[in-house]
XYZ file of C-alpha atoms in Angstrom:
739
model
C 3.615 -39.222 22.196
C 3.138 -37.818 25.705
C 0.235 -39.441 27.463
C -2.753 -37.335 28.462
C -2.217 -35.512 31.739
C 1.601 -35.591 31.564
C 3.442 -32.257 31.899
C 4.707 -30.562 28.743
C 8.258 -31.508 27.865
C 11.122 -29.060 27.493
C 10.984 -29.196 23.703
C 7.221 -28.617 23.661
C 7.693 -25.559 25.899
C 9.923 -24.020 23.223
C 8.448 -22.425 20.142
C 8.075 -24.786 17.217
C 10.449 -22.770 15.030
C 13.114 -22.158 17.681
C 15.300 -24.933 16.292
C 14.664 -23.964 12.652
C 16.943 -21.730 10.621
C 15.127 -18.602 9.410
C 17.097 -18.678 6.158
C 16.696 -22.250 4.892
C 13.625 -23.023 7.075
C 15.186 -26.372 7.951
C 16.485 -27.666 11.283
C 19.615 -25.824 12.373
C 22.881 -27.440 11.336
C 26.133 -26.238 12.942
C 24.304 -23.326 14.600
C 26.233 -20.053 14.807
C 25.071 -17.092 16.891
C 25.531 -13.509 15.694
C 26.211 -10.659 18.150
C 22.518 -9.725 17.843
C 21.733 -13.201 19.394
C 20.041 -14.550 16.244
C 21.131 -18.067 15.288
C 21.510 -19.537 11.786
C 23.216 -22.438 10.057
C 26.894 -21.885 9.363
C 26.451 -22.686 5.660
C 23.490 -20.281 5.384
C 25.548 -17.483 6.935
C 28.373 -18.213 4.506
C 25.983 -17.756 1.567
C 24.524 -14.596 3.103
C 27.866 -12.912 3.802
C 28.753 -10.035 1.504
C 32.406 -9.126 1.715
C 33.432 -8.358 5.264
C 29.893 -7.985 6.617
C 26.764 -10.063 6.967
C 23.292 -8.544 7.404
C 21.048 -10.319 9.905
C 17.847 -11.339 8.060
C 15.706 -10.669 11.134
C 16.917 -7.402 12.678
C 18.853 -6.111 9.603
C 21.906 -5.345 11.749
C 25.185 -5.343 9.825
C 27.665 -7.641 11.575
C 31.380 -7.770 10.665
C 32.598 -11.219 9.635
C 35.619 -12.440 11.647
C 38.899 -12.797 9.736
C 38.603 -16.588 9.965
C 35.146 -16.490 8.307
C 31.660 -17.269 9.551
C 32.971 -20.415 11.251
C 34.544 -18.100 13.850
C 31.152 -16.910 15.058
C 30.201 -18.329 18.464
C 28.779 -21.830 18.410
C 25.371 -21.973 20.066
C 25.892 -24.845 22.541
C 22.415 -24.252 23.943
C 20.827 -25.016 20.575
C 23.289 -27.863 20.034
C 22.143 -29.448 23.281
C 18.490 -29.177 22.271
C 19.290 -30.601 18.855
C 21.056 -33.550 20.484
C 17.942 -34.121 22.549
C 15.759 -34.035 19.446
C 18.012 -36.388 17.502
C 18.225 -38.827 20.392
C 14.466 -38.972 20.638
C 13.766 -39.151 16.925
C 16.677 -41.207 15.568
C 18.654 -44.294 16.445
C 19.886 -47.621 15.125
C 16.645 -49.373 14.239
C 16.167 -53.092 13.764
C 12.741 -54.293 12.691
C 11.395 -50.863 13.563
C 12.897 -50.875 17.107
C 16.035 -49.148 18.487
C 19.051 -51.399 19.041
C 21.330 -51.594 22.073
C 24.536 -49.556 21.731
C 26.666 -51.738 24.117
C 25.991 -55.213 22.777
C 28.271 -54.801 19.713
C 31.059 -53.483 21.976
C 31.084 -56.535 24.258
C 30.688 -58.966 21.347
C 27.272 -60.249 22.367
C 25.832 -59.638 18.904
C 26.979 -57.732 15.859
C 23.846 -55.635 15.515
C 22.770 -55.263 19.142
C 19.606 -56.447 20.836
C 16.384 -54.442 21.063
C 16.800 -51.476 23.385
C 14.371 -50.970 26.276
C 16.226 -48.388 28.384
C 18.443 -45.336 28.003
C 21.333 -43.983 30.043
C 20.932 -40.224 30.400
C 24.635 -39.775 31.238
C 26.070 -41.853 28.393
C 23.244 -40.911 25.988
C 23.114 -44.573 24.848
C 20.152 -46.898 24.235
C 20.485 -50.181 26.202
C 18.875 -53.598 26.101
C 17.467 -54.996 29.320
C 20.615 -57.055 30.104
C 23.014 -54.163 29.554
C 20.727 -51.837 31.509
C 20.764 -54.229 34.524
C 24.570 -54.369 34.499
C 25.223 -50.768 33.599
C 25.251 -49.530 37.201
C 27.381 -52.415 38.468
C 30.692 -50.786 37.563
C 32.634 -48.115 39.416
C 32.477 -45.646 36.535
C 28.767 -45.958 35.760
C 27.197 -46.761 39.112
C 25.857 -43.184 39.449
C 24.420 -43.041 35.945
C 20.688 -42.531 35.522
C 19.029 -45.322 33.499
C 15.400 -44.719 32.498
C 12.698 -46.476 30.496
C 13.199 -45.878 26.753
C 9.514 -45.355 25.977
C 9.190 -42.750 28.677
C 12.342 -41.035 27.458
C 11.065 -40.859 23.884
C 7.732 -39.550 25.198
C 9.537 -36.586 26.737
C 9.075 -37.497 30.421
C 12.788 -37.094 31.201
C 13.698 -34.086 29.040
C 14.485 -31.835 32.001
C 16.601 -34.504 33.710
C 18.372 -35.335 30.469
C 19.209 -31.638 30.002
C 20.716 -31.492 33.486
C 22.974 -34.473 32.782
C 23.744 -33.447 29.223
C 27.356 -32.314 28.667
C 28.491 -29.985 25.922
C 31.082 -31.636 23.702
C 34.378 -29.984 22.791
C 34.475 -29.131 19.069
C 38.258 -29.728 18.939
C 38.405 -32.998 20.909
C 35.500 -35.311 20.042
C 34.259 -37.329 22.983
C 35.533 -34.823 25.551
C 33.022 -32.786 27.506
C 33.536 -29.084 28.191
C 34.298 -28.795 31.918
C 36.211 -25.538 32.558
C 36.112 -21.840 31.769
C 39.393 -20.026 31.125
C 38.879 -16.683 32.867
C 41.396 -14.553 30.896
C 40.281 -15.979 27.535
C 36.531 -16.440 28.389
C 36.747 -19.772 26.538
C 35.177 -23.127 27.374
C 37.737 -25.935 27.791
C 37.778 -29.694 28.018
C 40.477 -31.616 29.888
C 42.653 -31.769 26.792
C 42.298 -28.024 26.121
C 43.109 -27.356 29.813
C 46.609 -28.769 29.414
C 47.758 -26.602 26.528
C 47.817 -23.655 25.886
C 45.692 -22.709 28.957
C 47.802 -24.567 31.512
C 48.983 -21.414 33.300
C 45.621 -19.597 33.019
C 43.248 -19.471 36.012
C 40.298 -21.695 35.194
C 37.029 -22.424 36.980
C 34.694 -25.408 36.789
C 31.604 -24.607 34.767
C 29.219 -24.708 37.742
C 31.396 -22.326 39.766
C 31.837 -20.016 36.771
C 28.082 -19.879 36.218
C 27.474 -19.068 39.895
C 30.008 -16.232 39.649
C 28.640 -14.771 36.439
C 24.905 -15.371 36.800
C 24.270 -12.290 39.049
C 25.842 -9.970 36.474
C 23.777 -11.466 33.654
C 20.592 -11.310 35.725
C 21.298 -7.667 36.532
C 21.738 -6.874 32.833
C 18.591 -8.835 32.045
C 16.654 -6.857 34.645
C 17.874 -3.642 33.024
C 16.747 -4.824 29.602
C 13.361 -5.850 31.052
C 13.028 -2.331 32.445
C 13.879 -0.904 29.048
C 11.334 -3.214 27.435
C 8.657 -1.943 29.813
C 9.547 1.628 28.877
C 9.540 0.746 25.195
C 6.135 -0.882 25.546
C 4.772 2.197 27.306
C 6.286 4.447 24.646
C 4.836 2.262 21.906
C 1.379 2.532 23.474
C 1.748 6.312 23.669
C 2.875 6.443 20.029
C -0.099 4.352 18.929
C -2.469 6.560 20.899
C -0.877 9.669 19.391
C -1.172 8.188 15.889
C -4.807 7.250 16.509
C -5.488 10.767 17.803
C -3.751 12.246 14.752
C -5.814 10.157 12.359
C -9.028 10.923 14.212
C -8.279 14.640 14.266
C -7.201 14.548 10.616
C -10.529 12.892 9.756
C -12.418 15.639 11.588
C -10.389 18.399 9.948
C -10.781 16.740 6.553
C -14.543 16.712 7.055
C -14.456 20.385 8.021
C -12.420 21.192 4.915
C -14.870 19.308 2.700
C -17.884 20.993 4.299
C -16.288 24.451 4.168
C -15.250 24.028 0.539
C -18.675 22.734 -0.434
C -20.301 25.656 1.381
C -18.071 28.139 -0.415
C -18.815 26.488 -3.754
C -22.561 26.506 -3.097
C -22.491 30.174 -2.161
C -20.264 31.020 -5.104
C -22.518 29.127 -7.516
C -25.565 30.904 -6.068
C -23.848 34.256 -6.545
C -22.878 33.188 -10.053
C -26.521 32.496 -10.893
C -27.561 35.812 -9.382
C -24.971 37.803 -11.356
C -25.745 35.955 -14.568
C -29.451 36.637 -13.973
C -28.722 40.334 -13.590
C -26.665 40.213 -16.780
C -29.446 38.480 -18.716
C -32.082 40.938 -17.439
C -29.944 43.911 -18.414
C -29.267 42.538 -21.889
C -32.939 41.663 -22.454
C -34.106 45.148 -21.438
C -31.477 46.798 -23.625
C -32.410 44.577 -26.563
C -36.125 45.394 -26.174
C -35.450 49.142 -26.174
C -33.132 48.770 -29.141
C -35.782 46.829 -31.053
C -38.353 49.622 -30.502
C -35.903 52.266 -31.705
C -34.973 50.190 -34.731
C -38.658 49.773 -35.684
C -39.208 53.555 -35.602
C -36.055 54.153 -37.598
C -37.127 51.618 -40.221
C -40.545 53.317 -40.582
C -38.985 56.742 -41.009
C -36.444 55.342 -43.406
C -39.178 53.862 -45.607
C -41.090 57.149 -45.689
C -37.992 59.143 -46.598
C -36.921 56.649 -49.249
C -40.398 56.708 -50.847
C -40.525 60.536 -50.989
C -36.993 60.727 -52.363
C -37.754 58.087 -55.004
C -40.907 59.954 -56.102
C -39.021 63.249 -56.376
C -36.224 61.592 -58.426
C -38.738 60.060 -60.858
C -40.497 63.407 -61.375
C -37.198 65.183 -61.983
C -35.896 62.520 -64.357
C -39.052 61.560 -66.251
C -41.463 64.544 -65.928
C -41.957 67.353 -68.476
C -41.441 70.984 -67.585
C -45.130 71.622 -66.881
C -45.428 68.469 -64.769
C -42.325 69.298 -62.731
C -43.471 72.849 -62.097
C -46.965 71.752 -61.154
C -45.592 69.342 -58.481
C -42.735 71.580 -57.328
C -44.650 73.033 -54.456
C -45.827 69.722 -53.021
C -42.416 68.077 -53.438
C -40.632 71.038 -51.877
C -43.016 71.109 -48.938
C -42.619 67.326 -48.304
C -38.841 67.329 -48.606
C -38.549 70.338 -46.324
C -40.841 68.572 -43.871
C -38.654 65.430 -43.898
C -35.472 67.479 -43.610
C -36.710 69.382 -40.617
C -38.050 66.293 -38.768
C -35.623 64.961 -36.051
C -35.617 61.413 -37.428
C -31.830 60.984 -37.033
C -31.256 61.275 -33.246
C -27.917 60.400 -31.641
C -27.376 56.788 -30.458
C -29.157 55.972 -27.239
C -26.844 55.482 -24.212
C -25.931 51.790 -23.841
C -24.661 50.671 -20.434
C -21.943 48.054 -20.983
C -21.685 45.446 -18.201
C -18.316 44.761 -16.601
C -17.224 42.290 -13.938
C -15.591 43.808 -10.867
C -13.288 41.430 -8.988
C -11.809 41.737 -5.562
C -8.246 43.092 -5.825
C -6.845 40.038 -3.966
C -8.802 37.521 -5.998
C -5.854 36.702 -8.240
C -3.310 37.024 -5.427
C -1.470 33.724 -4.952
C -0.986 34.512 -1.268
C -4.722 34.762 -0.664
C -5.909 31.511 0.975
C -9.451 30.967 2.135
C -8.513 27.816 4.061
C -5.332 27.469 6.072
C -4.015 24.769 8.399
C -2.115 25.428 11.592
C -0.226 22.720 13.455
C 0.234 22.801 17.202
C 2.154 20.441 19.414
C 0.246 18.331 21.909
C 0.938 19.803 25.341
C 0.883 17.628 28.439
C 0.196 19.606 31.615
C 0.236 17.928 34.992
C -2.354 19.392 37.346
C -1.889 17.766 40.743
C -5.098 17.766 42.724
C -6.000 16.109 45.967
C -5.506 12.654 44.536
C -2.333 13.708 42.734
C -3.814 12.738 39.387
C -2.379 14.371 36.269
C -4.637 15.708 33.549
C -3.574 15.806 29.935
C -4.838 18.489 27.626
C -4.175 18.361 23.887
C -4.654 21.045 21.323
C -6.393 20.355 18.049
C -5.451 21.433 14.585
C -7.704 24.271 13.534
C -8.827 25.639 10.209
C -8.358 29.370 9.852
C -10.327 31.315 7.306
C -8.616 34.183 5.617
C -11.045 36.725 4.156
C -9.690 38.658 1.180
C -10.408 42.293 1.983
C -9.153 45.380 0.195
C -6.209 46.824 2.143
C -6.753 50.211 3.685
C -5.544 53.037 1.501
C -5.616 50.961 -1.676
C -7.840 52.453 -4.327
C -8.297 49.351 -6.414
C -8.655 51.441 -9.597
C -8.498 49.342 -12.743
C -7.282 50.455 -16.207
C -9.899 52.653 -17.892
C -11.852 52.132 -21.126
C -12.556 54.959 -23.579
C -15.795 55.763 -21.818
C -14.043 55.931 -18.467
C -15.317 52.550 -17.165
C -12.810 50.186 -15.518
C -11.745 47.033 -17.371
C -9.933 43.745 -16.610
C -7.660 41.721 -18.893
C -9.326 38.570 -20.113
C -6.256 36.404 -19.683
C -6.274 37.082 -15.936
C -9.956 36.423 -15.392
C -9.667 32.822 -14.238
C -11.332 31.685 -11.032
C -9.627 29.240 -8.682
C -11.072 27.816 -5.481
C -9.259 30.391 -3.346
C -10.384 33.149 -5.755
C -13.955 31.989 -5.361
C -13.673 32.308 -1.599
C -12.223 35.818 -1.837
C -14.925 36.809 -4.297
C -17.571 35.368 -1.987
C -16.279 37.385 0.961
C -15.802 40.620 -0.993
C -19.143 40.471 -2.777
C -18.177 41.067 -6.437
C -20.705 42.824 -8.628
C -21.442 42.951 -12.366
C -22.597 46.337 -13.572
C -21.147 46.956 -17.059
C -20.753 44.954 -20.243
C -17.440 43.171 -20.812
C -16.753 39.613 -21.932
C -15.312 37.420 -19.141
C -13.395 34.320 -20.168
C -13.064 31.837 -17.313
C -12.218 28.166 -17.136
C -15.209 26.076 -16.171
C -14.540 22.797 -14.357
C -17.354 20.328 -13.782
C -18.043 19.640 -10.120
C -19.207 16.110 -9.331
C -21.386 15.961 -6.259
C -21.703 12.442 -4.870
C -23.128 11.251 -1.558
C -20.301 11.123 0.929
C -20.146 8.005 3.153
C -19.982 8.484 6.892
C -16.436 8.716 8.187
C -15.085 6.328 10.771
C -12.217 6.979 13.206
C -8.754 6.444 11.708
C -10.223 6.004 8.240
C -11.102 8.300 5.360
C -11.553 12.029 5.171
C -8.190 13.155 6.445
C -7.010 14.507 3.109
C -3.776 12.577 3.684
C -4.706 9.585 1.508
C -4.593 9.043 -2.259
C -7.715 10.142 -4.109
C -9.253 8.666 -7.294
C -9.675 10.708 -10.461
C -11.721 8.985 -13.156
C -9.676 8.539 -16.332
C -11.643 6.357 -18.760
C -13.788 3.237 -19.139
C -13.957 0.669 -21.954
C -15.308 -2.841 -22.706
C -13.043 -5.823 -23.329
C -15.342 -7.909 -25.517
C -13.990 -8.078 -29.056
C -15.864 -9.088 -32.256
C -14.137 -12.489 -32.368
C -15.121 -13.472 -28.800
C -17.567 -16.354 -28.609
C -18.460 -15.734 -24.963
C -18.771 -12.824 -22.587
C -15.363 -11.955 -21.125
C -14.416 -13.286 -17.710
C -11.376 -11.294 -16.607
C -9.288 -13.233 -14.079
C -5.956 -11.428 -14.400
C -4.525 -7.977 -15.161
C -0.969 -6.684 -15.356
C 0.995 -3.768 -16.844
C 2.444 -4.560 -20.279
C 4.759 -1.955 -21.692
C 4.306 1.821 -21.477
C 0.687 2.783 -20.720
C -0.574 -0.638 -21.764
C -2.237 -3.523 -19.922
C -2.546 -7.262 -20.484
C -5.966 -8.793 -19.795
C -6.399 -12.507 -19.021
C -9.812 -13.515 -20.406
C -10.293 -17.042 -19.058
C -13.665 -17.527 -20.754
C -12.301 -16.809 -24.254
C -8.837 -18.347 -23.562
C -6.999 -15.183 -24.560
C -4.436 -12.668 -23.329
C -5.681 -9.339 -24.734
C -3.657 -6.149 -24.999
C -5.227 -2.724 -24.432
C -3.883 0.778 -24.044
C -4.919 2.776 -20.987
C -7.310 4.666 -23.273
C -9.056 1.417 -24.254
C -7.494 0.926 -27.707
C -7.311 -2.766 -28.609
C -3.716 -3.792 -29.466
C -4.187 -7.478 -30.305
C -3.365 -10.602 -28.281
C -0.403 -12.519 -26.896
C -0.855 -16.080 -28.263
C -1.254 -18.837 -25.654
C -0.829 -22.610 -26.106
C -3.849 -24.483 -27.417
C -6.308 -25.497 -24.732
C -4.906 -23.062 -22.117
C -7.295 -20.819 -20.210
C -5.059 -18.160 -18.615
C -6.033 -17.314 -15.060
C -3.494 -14.985 -13.436
C -0.902 -13.120 -15.502
C 2.307 -11.126 -14.950
C 4.657 -9.386 -17.383
C 8.421 -9.774 -16.964
C 11.263 -8.016 -18.780
C 10.876 -9.857 -22.074
C 8.299 -12.543 -21.342
C 4.827 -13.180 -19.977
C 4.061 -15.577 -17.119
C 0.594 -16.938 -16.476
C -1.092 -19.752 -14.610
C -3.578 -22.111 -16.219
C -5.029 -24.967 -14.227
C -2.192 -26.496 -12.205
C 0.614 -25.232 -14.452
C 2.811 -22.146 -14.611
C 3.823 -20.981 -18.106
C 6.469 -18.557 -19.321
C 6.007 -17.476 -22.930
C 7.519 -14.849 -25.195
C 5.374 -11.922 -26.454
C 5.007 -13.862 -29.710
C 3.537 -16.875 -27.860
C 6.554 -19.216 -27.883
C 6.578 -21.395 -24.751
C 9.924 -21.028 -22.958
C 9.101 -23.376 -20.056
C 6.219 -24.746 -18.017
C 6.090 -26.059 -14.459
C 3.565 -28.313 -12.761
C 2.070 -26.853 -9.583
C 0.391 -28.462 -6.599
C -3.286 -29.333 -6.889
C -3.925 -27.957 -3.405
C -5.842 -24.911 -4.664
C -8.161 -24.202 -7.574
C -6.245 -21.214 -8.962
C -2.712 -19.912 -8.580
C -1.918 -16.208 -8.269
C 1.043 -14.952 -10.312
C 3.013 -11.722 -9.852
C 6.293 -10.305 -11.123
C 9.004 -9.164 -8.740
C 10.044 -5.477 -8.950
C 13.320 -6.483 -10.649
C 11.319 -7.939 -13.555
C 13.483 -11.058 -13.859
C 11.592 -13.356 -11.486
C 8.023 -14.515 -11.098
C 6.251 -15.567 -7.899
C 3.297 -17.942 -7.713
C 1.112 -18.995 -4.777
C 1.052 -22.759 -4.270
C -0.906 -24.464 -1.454
C -0.338 -21.712 1.093
C 3.289 -20.935 0.282
C 5.057 -18.806 -2.337
C 7.459 -20.146 -4.968
C 9.778 -17.805 -6.879
C 11.180 -18.861 -10.275
C 13.886 -17.173 -12.350
C 13.793 -16.633 -16.103
C 15.342 -20.068 -16.722
C 12.542 -21.816 -14.823
C 14.652 -22.776 -11.799
C 13.154 -22.489 -8.327
C 14.969 -19.541 -6.721
C 13.294 -19.587 -3.319
C 10.278 -20.928 -1.498
C 8.719 -19.644 1.717
C 5.609 -19.708 3.851
C 4.345 -16.364 5.213
C 5.011 -16.673 8.933
C 7.437 -19.598 8.614
C 6.821 -23.283 9.220
C 4.515 -22.442 12.119
C 1.975 -21.355 9.475
C 2.247 -24.533 7.386
C -1.227 -25.632 6.313
C -2.758 -22.420 7.675
C -2.479 -20.226 4.571
C -4.393 -20.049 1.290
C -3.128 -17.156 -0.847
C -5.718 -16.646 -3.583
C -4.399 -13.240 -4.748
C -0.766 -12.116 -4.660
C 1.198 -8.998 -5.610
C 4.486 -7.279 -4.803
C 5.314 -3.752 -3.669
C 8.042 -1.465 -5.070
C 9.845 -2.039 -1.749
C 10.137 -5.778 -2.543
C 7.504 -7.032 -0.077
C 4.815 -9.597 -0.889
C 1.124 -8.871 -0.261
C -1.421 -11.690 -0.359
C -5.137 -12.290 0.215
C -5.338 -15.238 2.616
C -8.733 -16.931 2.336
C -8.018 -19.416 5.112
C -7.266 -16.705 7.679
C -9.620 -14.158 6.004
C -6.847 -11.581 6.111
C -4.406 -9.519 4.087
C -0.833 -10.531 4.933
C 2.317 -8.514 4.159
C 5.683 -10.296 4.346
C 9.238 -9.816 3.138
C 11.158 -12.024 0.743
C 12.080 -14.459 3.543
C 8.492 -14.974 4.676
C 8.766 -12.804 7.788
C 5.313 -11.279 8.382
C 5.488 -7.472 8.469
C 1.779 -6.935 9.066
C -1.579 -8.660 8.762
C -5.075 -7.161 8.677
C -8.151 -9.084 9.825
C -10.293 -6.152 10.981
C -13.928 -5.162 10.426
C -12.974 -3.217 7.308
C -13.337 -6.489 5.349
C -17.071 -6.510 6.196
C -16.879 -10.242 6.893
C -15.914 -10.925 3.247
C -12.938 -12.694 1.743
C -10.232 -10.236 0.606
C -9.948 -9.914 -3.155
C -7.464 -8.643 -5.704
C -4.512 -6.491 -4.585
C -2.482 -3.679 -6.144
C 0.273 -1.459 -4.733
C 1.113 2.068 -5.899
C 4.545 3.709 -6.084
C 4.310 4.918 -2.454
C 3.512 1.452 -1.075
C -0.209 2.006 -0.442
C -2.160 -1.245 -0.833
C -5.444 -1.204 -2.769
C -7.681 -4.128 -1.754
C -10.796 -5.154 -3.692
C -13.822 -6.333 -1.709
C -16.156 -7.647 -4.381
C -19.226 -8.361 -2.231
C -19.613 -4.746 -1.057
C -18.410 -3.078 -4.301
C -15.396 -1.419 -2.717
C -11.690 -0.839 -3.121
C -10.104 0.117 0.210
C -6.642 1.476 1.073
C -4.163 -0.081 3.483
C -0.832 1.362 4.519
C 2.408 -0.442 3.533
C 2.240 -2.538 6.737
C -1.344 -3.677 6.166
C -3.321 -1.305 8.417
C -6.681 -0.163 7.034
C -6.854 3.551 6.191
C -10.215 3.979 4.453
C -12.277 3.602 1.284
C -10.802 4.506 -2.106
C -13.542 3.446 -4.541
C -17.183 2.630 -3.825
C -20.394 2.063 -5.761
C -20.591 5.847 -6.184
C -17.620 5.549 -8.566
C -19.413 3.029 -10.774
C -18.033 -0.118 -9.131
C -20.333 -3.084 -9.644
C -18.836 -6.428 -8.611
C -15.160 -5.561 -9.148
C -13.058 -8.629 -9.917
C -9.314 -7.932 -10.329
C -7.086 -4.834 -10.349
C -3.583 -3.798 -11.345
C -1.424 -0.691 -11.009
C 0.157 0.867 -14.117
C 3.148 3.221 -13.806
C 2.515 3.352 -10.075
C -0.310 5.880 -10.496
C -3.107 4.371 -12.620
C -5.422 1.861 -10.927
C -7.103 -0.427 -13.457
C -10.263 -2.174 -12.189
C -12.116 -4.904 -14.086
C -15.780 -5.616 -13.403
C -17.638 -8.914 -13.615
C -19.340 -7.839 -16.862
C -15.986 -7.415 -18.626
C -15.834 -3.617 -18.385
C -12.614 -1.921 -17.283
C -12.459 1.357 -15.343
C -9.210 3.325 -15.110
C -8.620 5.781 -12.259
C -5.652 8.054 -11.782
C -4.356 7.828 -8.209
C -3.780 11.332 -6.947
C -1.170 11.236 -4.194
C -1.649 13.438 -1.107
C 1.397 15.576 -1.920
C 0.374 16.363 -5.506
């Protein structure tokens, strides 16, 4: 170990993973460099090659494989030299825990060699004190540099050792590379120099480097210039994206406010028109009741007189009839001449008049216009340039009756206009046109319209780059149901959710030791049997099996409950998150900060740490899921972040921002478009992140009935299922921005 105050060695100046292969995560062995300058083990490249091409795992560039195979890729002598330095410092012939001299067995002093105390930087051999004293006494080794072995292993002589280190010829072991063949651009040793490069002009390595270094430095300077331009462009792009999100948030707020204002005005006008309709009907009914009462009185009088006259005519004798003839005649004539049968009173029938463009599909109350950001340079005294950007504006289009258009509707029998009932359906745009045109109700006609309930909830304040843009998925409440069944002995404690078949979910109830099946509508479908004594924690459904974690074990069972295999997991964390890969034939589980992927046979397919070996011991993935694009998304409780990585562990993005409210990230789900839905239990929220892990805004809050949300899952890519701490499940349909 380097003593305190000593300068950092060459190896410590390099990144810790520079000498590690990004494929196998082990130290590079036979390093081969691709044209994109990424280096991997030769065997790893051979496994990665597909036909005549190999895809670089880091930059995704497709590289053609030489006809001789991956072994024909350039050997990275730079990495080889560093590896030799590492091996020399870390390994050696040890006797009783100490390195042995490399020269003693050669001179016959001892078969195993004495304890080494020094090292020759030129020969790269460990020497005992006697051999070290005599090493510089010969003509061939008098200029060699012999240093203290402890100091060498501490890294004090790394730079000097690198200067004296010679690259070895791969074709002639023991021969150092000394020349460069100019026509072939190939490094040669003395043996290679003789044949077949004997007639080729060759240069010593030092002279060749001096000749070629200026050209490389010039190219490097050009790339540095390009990097500066790329960095500036990236900053501009980020600023433009931030401006777009901020402007979209403002415009989204304007749209919400405008729509709510239109709806309020339309609802007020609705109440006014309905009030007029009720008043008209009540007045007409009152007048009709008065007329009906008079008609009933007259009808009773007439019926009584007619009945009396009929009785006299049918039952009376001649004298009786003749004696009453005068009175009966006078009364009947009086009733006949009285105007007691007037014509029907005029009844004004109400009818709804709509604006002629109300049902026009091309009539839009709200319209977006998009303008390019213009950069104008206004050079003043100080030569400073000013930048002026244009903002997206909302244009209101008022539906007015075109000039010269009569707007006459089909006529009723009485000459009043009418409107077909099947066309009388109000949309949001129609409401705006009606609001602007001022529709009136003045005659009676039934109006059949579709009524949609409008939920008015307090709207949280918008933050820059977050919600309100109208470009994010929106929740639509679908249903809610409890998960406690009659046979449960305890209140449910849901620790895992996953899709299970078409429009069905599997619920891991750890408290009742059960895997329960429910439809999206809340219909109970039974259970998937689990082994006795198992309390399922996290669960994932594969093609024809179910994987779940319980304690420190990973189980794979059939839908009927038959155990296919089980694997013991590390005890480094209390619970292990389980998720199925998009292919459905592999399962991933979080184990002590890394991710292990198993196939259907229970064999370990791959194992990686998000961020590589540099992140070893710095991760604690409590929740884990996968995206349709094949990326892994995890809630890291050690870093208090959400990390997104690919299947090799390369980190694509990581969020640690204030959107977590200082809380540990919770359960994760990903929809079909790659949006990440993160549960934050302490603040009763589900927030949205983009596919690279950047926070976009809130998706669900306490206003949506969230009270201590626990775990979530995504069904069919468009239904978000949220379980609460009390065992209730809410289902929301995720409405995509383009729907």
